[in-house]
mmCIF file of N, CA and C in Angstrom:
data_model
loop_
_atom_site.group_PDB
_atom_site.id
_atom_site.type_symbol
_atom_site.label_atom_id
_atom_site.label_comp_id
_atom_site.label_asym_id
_atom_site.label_seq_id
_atom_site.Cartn_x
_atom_site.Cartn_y
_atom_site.Cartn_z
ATOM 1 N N UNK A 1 117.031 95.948 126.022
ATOM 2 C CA UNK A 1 118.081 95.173 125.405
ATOM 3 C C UNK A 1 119.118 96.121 124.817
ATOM 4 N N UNK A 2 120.491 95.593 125.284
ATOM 5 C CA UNK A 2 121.278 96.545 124.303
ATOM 6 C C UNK A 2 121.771 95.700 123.157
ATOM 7 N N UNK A 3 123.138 96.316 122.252
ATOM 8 C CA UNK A 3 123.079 95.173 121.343
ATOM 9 C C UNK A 3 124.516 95.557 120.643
ATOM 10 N N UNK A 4 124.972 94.724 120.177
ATOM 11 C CA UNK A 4 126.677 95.247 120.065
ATOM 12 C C UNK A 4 126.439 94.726 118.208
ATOM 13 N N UNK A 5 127.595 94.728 117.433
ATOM 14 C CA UNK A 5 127.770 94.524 116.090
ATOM 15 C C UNK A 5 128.799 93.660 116.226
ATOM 16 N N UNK A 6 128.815 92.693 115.162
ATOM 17 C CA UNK A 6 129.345 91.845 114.449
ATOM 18 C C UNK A 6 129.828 91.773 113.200
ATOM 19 N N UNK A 7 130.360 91.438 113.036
ATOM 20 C CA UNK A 7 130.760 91.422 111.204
ATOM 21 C C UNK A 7 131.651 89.483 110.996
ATOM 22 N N UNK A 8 130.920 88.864 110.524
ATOM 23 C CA UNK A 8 131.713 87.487 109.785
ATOM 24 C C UNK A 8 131.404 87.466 108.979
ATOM 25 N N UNK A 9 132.615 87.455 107.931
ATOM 26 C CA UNK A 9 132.550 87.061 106.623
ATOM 27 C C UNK A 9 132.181 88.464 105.816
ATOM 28 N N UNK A 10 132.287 89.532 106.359
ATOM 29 C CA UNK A 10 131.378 91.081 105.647
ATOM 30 C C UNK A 10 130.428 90.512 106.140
ATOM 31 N N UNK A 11 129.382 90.702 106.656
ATOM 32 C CA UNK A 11 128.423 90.179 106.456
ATOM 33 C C UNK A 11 127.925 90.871 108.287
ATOM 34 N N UNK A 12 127.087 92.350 108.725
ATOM 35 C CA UNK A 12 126.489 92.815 109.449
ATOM 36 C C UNK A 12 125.596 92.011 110.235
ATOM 37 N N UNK A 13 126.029 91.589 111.265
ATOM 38 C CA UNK A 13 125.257 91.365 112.299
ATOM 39 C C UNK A 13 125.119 92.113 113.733
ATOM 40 N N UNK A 14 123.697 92.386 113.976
ATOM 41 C CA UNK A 14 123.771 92.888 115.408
ATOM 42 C C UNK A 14 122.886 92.275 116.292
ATOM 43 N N UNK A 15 123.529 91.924 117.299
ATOM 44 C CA UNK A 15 123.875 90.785 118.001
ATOM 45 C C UNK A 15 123.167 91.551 119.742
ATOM 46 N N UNK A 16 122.067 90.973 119.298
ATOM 47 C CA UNK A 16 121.219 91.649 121.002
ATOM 48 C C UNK A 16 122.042 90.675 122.360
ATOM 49 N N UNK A 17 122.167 91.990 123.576
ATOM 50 C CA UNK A 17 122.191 91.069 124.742
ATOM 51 C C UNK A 17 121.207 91.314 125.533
ATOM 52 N N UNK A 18 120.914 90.218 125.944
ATOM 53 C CA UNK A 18 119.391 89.791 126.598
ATOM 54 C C UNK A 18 120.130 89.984 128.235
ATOM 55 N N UNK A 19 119.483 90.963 128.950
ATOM 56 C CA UNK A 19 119.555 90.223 130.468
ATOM 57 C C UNK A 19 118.920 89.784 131.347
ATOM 58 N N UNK A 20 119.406 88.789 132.673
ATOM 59 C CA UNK A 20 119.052 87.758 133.115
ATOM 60 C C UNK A 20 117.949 88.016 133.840
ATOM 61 N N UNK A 21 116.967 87.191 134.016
ATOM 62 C CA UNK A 21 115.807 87.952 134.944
ATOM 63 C C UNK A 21 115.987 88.127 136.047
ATOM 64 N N UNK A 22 115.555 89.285 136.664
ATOM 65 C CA UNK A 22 115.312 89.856 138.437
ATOM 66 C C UNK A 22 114.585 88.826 138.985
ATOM 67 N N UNK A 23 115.079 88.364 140.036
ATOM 68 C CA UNK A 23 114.905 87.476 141.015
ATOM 69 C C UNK A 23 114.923 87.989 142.258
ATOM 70 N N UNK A 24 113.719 87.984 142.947
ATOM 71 C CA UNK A 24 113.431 89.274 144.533
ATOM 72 C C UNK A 24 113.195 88.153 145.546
ATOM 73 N N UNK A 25 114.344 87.505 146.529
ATOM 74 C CA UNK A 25 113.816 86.689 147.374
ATOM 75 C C UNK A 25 113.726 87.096 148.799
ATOM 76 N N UNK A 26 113.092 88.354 148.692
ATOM 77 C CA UNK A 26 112.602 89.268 149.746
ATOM 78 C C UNK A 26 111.322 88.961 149.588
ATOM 79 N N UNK A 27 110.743 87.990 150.287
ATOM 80 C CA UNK A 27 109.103 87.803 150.555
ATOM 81 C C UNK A 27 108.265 88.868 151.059
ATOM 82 N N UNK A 28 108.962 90.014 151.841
ATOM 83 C CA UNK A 28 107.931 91.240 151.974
ATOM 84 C C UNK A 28 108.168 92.233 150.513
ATOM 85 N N UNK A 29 109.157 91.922 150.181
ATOM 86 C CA UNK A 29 109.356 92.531 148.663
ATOM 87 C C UNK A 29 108.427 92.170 147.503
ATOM 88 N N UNK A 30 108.242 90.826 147.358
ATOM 89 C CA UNK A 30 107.526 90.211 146.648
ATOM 90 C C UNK A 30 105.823 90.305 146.814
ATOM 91 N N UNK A 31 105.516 90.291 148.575
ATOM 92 C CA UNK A 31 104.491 90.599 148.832
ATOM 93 C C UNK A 31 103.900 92.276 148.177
ATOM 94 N N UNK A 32 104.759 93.587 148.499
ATOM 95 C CA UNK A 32 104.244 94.812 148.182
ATOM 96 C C UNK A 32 104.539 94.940 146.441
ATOM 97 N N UNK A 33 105.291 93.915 145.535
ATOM 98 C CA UNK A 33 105.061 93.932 144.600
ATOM 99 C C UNK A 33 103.474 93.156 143.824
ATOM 100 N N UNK A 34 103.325 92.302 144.413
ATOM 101 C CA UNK A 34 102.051 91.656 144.029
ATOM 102 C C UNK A 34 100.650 92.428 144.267
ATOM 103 N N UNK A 35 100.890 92.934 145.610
ATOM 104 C CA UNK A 35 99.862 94.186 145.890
ATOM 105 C C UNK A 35 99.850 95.594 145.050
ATOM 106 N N UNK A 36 101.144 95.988 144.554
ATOM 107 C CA UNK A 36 101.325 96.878 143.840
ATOM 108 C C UNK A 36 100.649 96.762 142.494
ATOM 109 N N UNK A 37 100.599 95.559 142.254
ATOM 110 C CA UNK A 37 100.270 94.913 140.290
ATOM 111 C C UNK A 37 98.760 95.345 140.420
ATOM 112 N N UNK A 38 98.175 94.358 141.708
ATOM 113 C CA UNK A 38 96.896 94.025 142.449
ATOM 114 C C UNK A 38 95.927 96.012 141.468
ATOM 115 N N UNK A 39 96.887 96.459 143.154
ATOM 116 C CA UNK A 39 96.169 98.045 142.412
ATOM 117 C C UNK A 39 95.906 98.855 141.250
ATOM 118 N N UNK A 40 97.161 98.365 140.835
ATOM 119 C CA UNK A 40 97.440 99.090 139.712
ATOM 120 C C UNK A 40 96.776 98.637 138.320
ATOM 121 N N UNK A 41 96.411 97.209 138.420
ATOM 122 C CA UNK A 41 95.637 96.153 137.479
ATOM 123 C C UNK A 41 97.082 95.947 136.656
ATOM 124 N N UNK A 42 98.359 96.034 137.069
ATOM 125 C CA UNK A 42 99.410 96.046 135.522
ATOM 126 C C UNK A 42 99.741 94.903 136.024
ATOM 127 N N UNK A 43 100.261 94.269 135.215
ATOM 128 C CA UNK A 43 101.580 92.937 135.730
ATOM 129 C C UNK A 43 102.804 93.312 136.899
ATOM 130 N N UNK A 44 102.856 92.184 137.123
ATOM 131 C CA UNK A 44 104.393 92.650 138.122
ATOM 132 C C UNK A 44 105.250 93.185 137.686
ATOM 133 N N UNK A 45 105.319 92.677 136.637
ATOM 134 C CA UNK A 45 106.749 93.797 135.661
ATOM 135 C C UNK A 45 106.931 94.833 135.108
ATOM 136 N N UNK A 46 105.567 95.045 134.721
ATOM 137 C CA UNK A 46 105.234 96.420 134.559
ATOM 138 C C UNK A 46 105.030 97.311 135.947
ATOM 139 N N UNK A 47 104.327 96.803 136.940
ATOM 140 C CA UNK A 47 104.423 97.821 137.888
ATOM 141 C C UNK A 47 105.881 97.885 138.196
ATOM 142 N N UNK A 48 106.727 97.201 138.934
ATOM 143 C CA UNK A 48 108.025 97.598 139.153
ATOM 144 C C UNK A 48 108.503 98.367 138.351
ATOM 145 N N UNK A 49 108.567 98.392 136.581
ATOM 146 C CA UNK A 49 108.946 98.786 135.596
ATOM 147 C C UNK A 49 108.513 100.431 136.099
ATOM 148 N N UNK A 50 107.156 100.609 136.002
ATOM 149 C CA UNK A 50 106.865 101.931 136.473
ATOM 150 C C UNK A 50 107.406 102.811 137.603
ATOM 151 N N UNK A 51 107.237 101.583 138.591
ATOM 152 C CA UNK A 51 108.031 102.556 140.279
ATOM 153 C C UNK A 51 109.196 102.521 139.811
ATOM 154 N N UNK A 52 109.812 101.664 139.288
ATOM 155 C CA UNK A 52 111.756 102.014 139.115
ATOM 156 C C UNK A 52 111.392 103.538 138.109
ATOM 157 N N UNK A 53 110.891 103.734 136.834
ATOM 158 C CA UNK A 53 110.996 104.719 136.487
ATOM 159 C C UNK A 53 110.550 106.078 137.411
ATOM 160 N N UNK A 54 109.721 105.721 138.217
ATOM 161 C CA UNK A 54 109.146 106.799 138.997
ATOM 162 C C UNK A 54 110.270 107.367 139.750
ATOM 163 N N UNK A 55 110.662 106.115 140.676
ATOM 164 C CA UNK A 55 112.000 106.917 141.033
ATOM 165 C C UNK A 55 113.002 107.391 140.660
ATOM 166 N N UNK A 56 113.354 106.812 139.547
ATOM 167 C CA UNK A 56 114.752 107.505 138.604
ATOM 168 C C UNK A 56 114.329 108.992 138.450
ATOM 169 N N UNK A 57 113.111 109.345 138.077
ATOM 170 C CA UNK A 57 112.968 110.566 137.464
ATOM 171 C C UNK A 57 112.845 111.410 138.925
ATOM 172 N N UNK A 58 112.347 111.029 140.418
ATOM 173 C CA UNK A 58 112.418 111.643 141.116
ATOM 174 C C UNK A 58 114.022 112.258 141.550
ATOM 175 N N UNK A 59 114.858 110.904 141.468
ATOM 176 C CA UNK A 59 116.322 111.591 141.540
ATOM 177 C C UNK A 59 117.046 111.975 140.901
ATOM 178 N N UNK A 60 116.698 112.063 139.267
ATOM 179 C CA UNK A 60 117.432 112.602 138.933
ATOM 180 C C UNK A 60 116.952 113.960 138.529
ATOM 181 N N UNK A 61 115.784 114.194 138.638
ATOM 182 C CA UNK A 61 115.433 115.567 138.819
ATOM 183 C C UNK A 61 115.662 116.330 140.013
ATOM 184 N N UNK A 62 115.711 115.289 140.961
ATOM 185 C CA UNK A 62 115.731 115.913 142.346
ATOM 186 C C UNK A 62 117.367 117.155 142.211
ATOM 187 N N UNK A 63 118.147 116.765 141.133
ATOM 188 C CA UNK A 63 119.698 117.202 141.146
ATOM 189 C C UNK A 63 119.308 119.112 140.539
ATOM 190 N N UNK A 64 118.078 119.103 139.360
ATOM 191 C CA UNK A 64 118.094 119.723 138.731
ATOM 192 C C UNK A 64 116.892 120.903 139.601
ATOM 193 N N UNK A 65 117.697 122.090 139.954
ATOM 194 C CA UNK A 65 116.481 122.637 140.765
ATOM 195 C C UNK A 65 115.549 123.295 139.795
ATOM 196 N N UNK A 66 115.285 123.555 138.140
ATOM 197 C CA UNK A 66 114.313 123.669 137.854
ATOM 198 C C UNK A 66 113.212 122.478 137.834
ATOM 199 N N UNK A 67 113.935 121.876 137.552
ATOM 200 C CA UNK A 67 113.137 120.486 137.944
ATOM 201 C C UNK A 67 112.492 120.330 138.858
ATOM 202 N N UNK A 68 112.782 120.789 140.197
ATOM 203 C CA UNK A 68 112.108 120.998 141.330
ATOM 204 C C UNK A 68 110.754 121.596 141.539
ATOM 205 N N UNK A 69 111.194 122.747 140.869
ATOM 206 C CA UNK A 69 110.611 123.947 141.060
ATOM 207 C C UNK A 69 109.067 123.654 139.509
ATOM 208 N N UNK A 70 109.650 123.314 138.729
ATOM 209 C CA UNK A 70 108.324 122.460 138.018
ATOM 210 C C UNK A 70 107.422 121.045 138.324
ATOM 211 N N UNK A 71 108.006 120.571 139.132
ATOM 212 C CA UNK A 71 107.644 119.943 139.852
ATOM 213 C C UNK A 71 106.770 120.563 140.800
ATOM 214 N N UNK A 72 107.157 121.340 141.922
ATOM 215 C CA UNK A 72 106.292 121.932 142.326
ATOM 216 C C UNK A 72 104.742 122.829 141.833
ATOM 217 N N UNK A 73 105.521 123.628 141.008
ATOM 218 C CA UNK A 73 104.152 124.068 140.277
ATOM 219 C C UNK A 73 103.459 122.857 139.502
ATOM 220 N N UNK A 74 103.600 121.846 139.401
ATOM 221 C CA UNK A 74 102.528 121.228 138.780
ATOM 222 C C UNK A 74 101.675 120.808 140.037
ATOM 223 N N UNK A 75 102.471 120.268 141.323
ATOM 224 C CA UNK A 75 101.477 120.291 142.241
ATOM 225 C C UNK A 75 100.562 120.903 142.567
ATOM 226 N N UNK A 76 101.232 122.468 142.839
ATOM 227 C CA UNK A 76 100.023 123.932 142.906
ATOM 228 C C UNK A 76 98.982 123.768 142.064
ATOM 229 N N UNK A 77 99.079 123.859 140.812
ATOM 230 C CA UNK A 77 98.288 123.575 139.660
ATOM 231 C C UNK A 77 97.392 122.634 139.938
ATOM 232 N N UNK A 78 97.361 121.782 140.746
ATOM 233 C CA UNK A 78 96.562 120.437 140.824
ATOM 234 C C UNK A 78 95.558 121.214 142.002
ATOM 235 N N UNK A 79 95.840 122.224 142.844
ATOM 236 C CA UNK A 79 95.358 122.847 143.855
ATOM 237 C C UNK A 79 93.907 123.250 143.196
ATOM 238 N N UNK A 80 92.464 122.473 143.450
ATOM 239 C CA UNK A 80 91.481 123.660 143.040
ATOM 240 C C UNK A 80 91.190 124.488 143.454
ATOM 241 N N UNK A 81 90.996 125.724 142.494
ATOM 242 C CA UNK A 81 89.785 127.122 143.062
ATOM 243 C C UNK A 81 88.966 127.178 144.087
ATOM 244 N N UNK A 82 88.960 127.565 145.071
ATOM 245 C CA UNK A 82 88.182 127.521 145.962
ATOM 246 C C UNK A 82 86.709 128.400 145.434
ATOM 247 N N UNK A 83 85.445 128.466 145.161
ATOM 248 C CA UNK A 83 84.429 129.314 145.090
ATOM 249 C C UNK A 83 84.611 130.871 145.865
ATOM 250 N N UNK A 84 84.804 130.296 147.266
ATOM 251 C CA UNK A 84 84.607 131.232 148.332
ATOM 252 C C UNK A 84 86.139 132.153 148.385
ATOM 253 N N UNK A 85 87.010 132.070 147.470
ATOM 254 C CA UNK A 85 88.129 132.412 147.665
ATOM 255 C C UNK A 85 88.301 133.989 147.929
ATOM 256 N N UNK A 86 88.466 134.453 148.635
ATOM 257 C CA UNK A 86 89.148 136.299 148.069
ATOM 258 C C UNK A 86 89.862 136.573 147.911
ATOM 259 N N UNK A 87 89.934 137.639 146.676
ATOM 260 C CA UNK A 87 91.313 138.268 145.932
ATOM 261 C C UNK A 87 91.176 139.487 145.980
ATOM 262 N N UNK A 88 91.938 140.648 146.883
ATOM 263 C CA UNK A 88 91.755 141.538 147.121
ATOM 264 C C UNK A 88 92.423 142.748 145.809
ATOM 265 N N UNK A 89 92.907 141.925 144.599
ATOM 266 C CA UNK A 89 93.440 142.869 143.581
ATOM 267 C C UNK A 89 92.133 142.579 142.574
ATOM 268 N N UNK A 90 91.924 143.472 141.732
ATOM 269 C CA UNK A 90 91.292 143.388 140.382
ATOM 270 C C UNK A 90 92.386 143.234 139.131
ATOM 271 N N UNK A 91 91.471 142.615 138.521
ATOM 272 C CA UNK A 91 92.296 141.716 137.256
ATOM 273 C C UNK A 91 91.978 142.421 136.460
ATOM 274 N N UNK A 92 92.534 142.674 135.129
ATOM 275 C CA UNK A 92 92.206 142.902 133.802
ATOM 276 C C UNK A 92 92.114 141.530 133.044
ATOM 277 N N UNK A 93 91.893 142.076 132.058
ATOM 278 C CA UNK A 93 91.421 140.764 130.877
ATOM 279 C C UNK A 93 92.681 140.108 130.361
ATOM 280 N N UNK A 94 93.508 140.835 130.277
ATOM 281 C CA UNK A 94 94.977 139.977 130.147
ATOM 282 C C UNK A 94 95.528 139.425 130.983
ATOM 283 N N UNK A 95 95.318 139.190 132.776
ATOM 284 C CA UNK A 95 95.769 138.061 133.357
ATOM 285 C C UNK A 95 96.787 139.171 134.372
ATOM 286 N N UNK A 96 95.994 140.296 134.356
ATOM 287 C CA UNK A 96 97.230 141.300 135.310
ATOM 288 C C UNK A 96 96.428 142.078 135.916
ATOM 289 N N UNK A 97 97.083 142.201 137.405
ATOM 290 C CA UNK A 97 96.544 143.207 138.353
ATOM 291 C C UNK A 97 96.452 144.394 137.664
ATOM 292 N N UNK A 98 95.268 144.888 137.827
ATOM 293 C CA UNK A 98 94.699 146.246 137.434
ATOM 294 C C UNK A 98 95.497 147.721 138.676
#
């Protein structure tokens, strides 16, 4: 909601505007939203609520190439350790090739 000011009489009012509800009369729209809620266990409005934010933040980070680039490393990060891995440098205790 946004909300503008008023004043009658002296007298502070702020004055919310409400807007009108989203209306989707795309029946395959409506269908992958109901399935979306389905998965997610949220309401319809909340899931949309979520994917619209999901995507905003994908494009408007998409502009910012650190954004990218942290983006990416959080993916890596999600990458586990392999056991069997080899690392042909030795480490020291502070986190640096020896």
């Amino acid at each position: 909601m946004t909300g503008s000011q008023a004043y009658i009489d002296d007298v502070d009012f702020n004055i919310a505007v409400i807007a009108m509800p989203l209306q989707i009369a795309n029946p395959a729209v409506v269908g992958k939203v109901e399935r979306l809620a389905r998965v997610t266990g949220l309401s319809k409005t909340a899931a949309v609520e979520r994917a619209v934010d999901q995507l905003l933040r994908e494009l408007e980070g998409a502009a910012e190439p650190a954004a990218c680039m942290r983006a990416l490393l959080a993916q890596l990060d999600r990458i586990p350790d392999r056991a069997d891995a080899f690392d042909p440098l030795p480490w020291g205790e502070a986190g640096l090739p020896e």
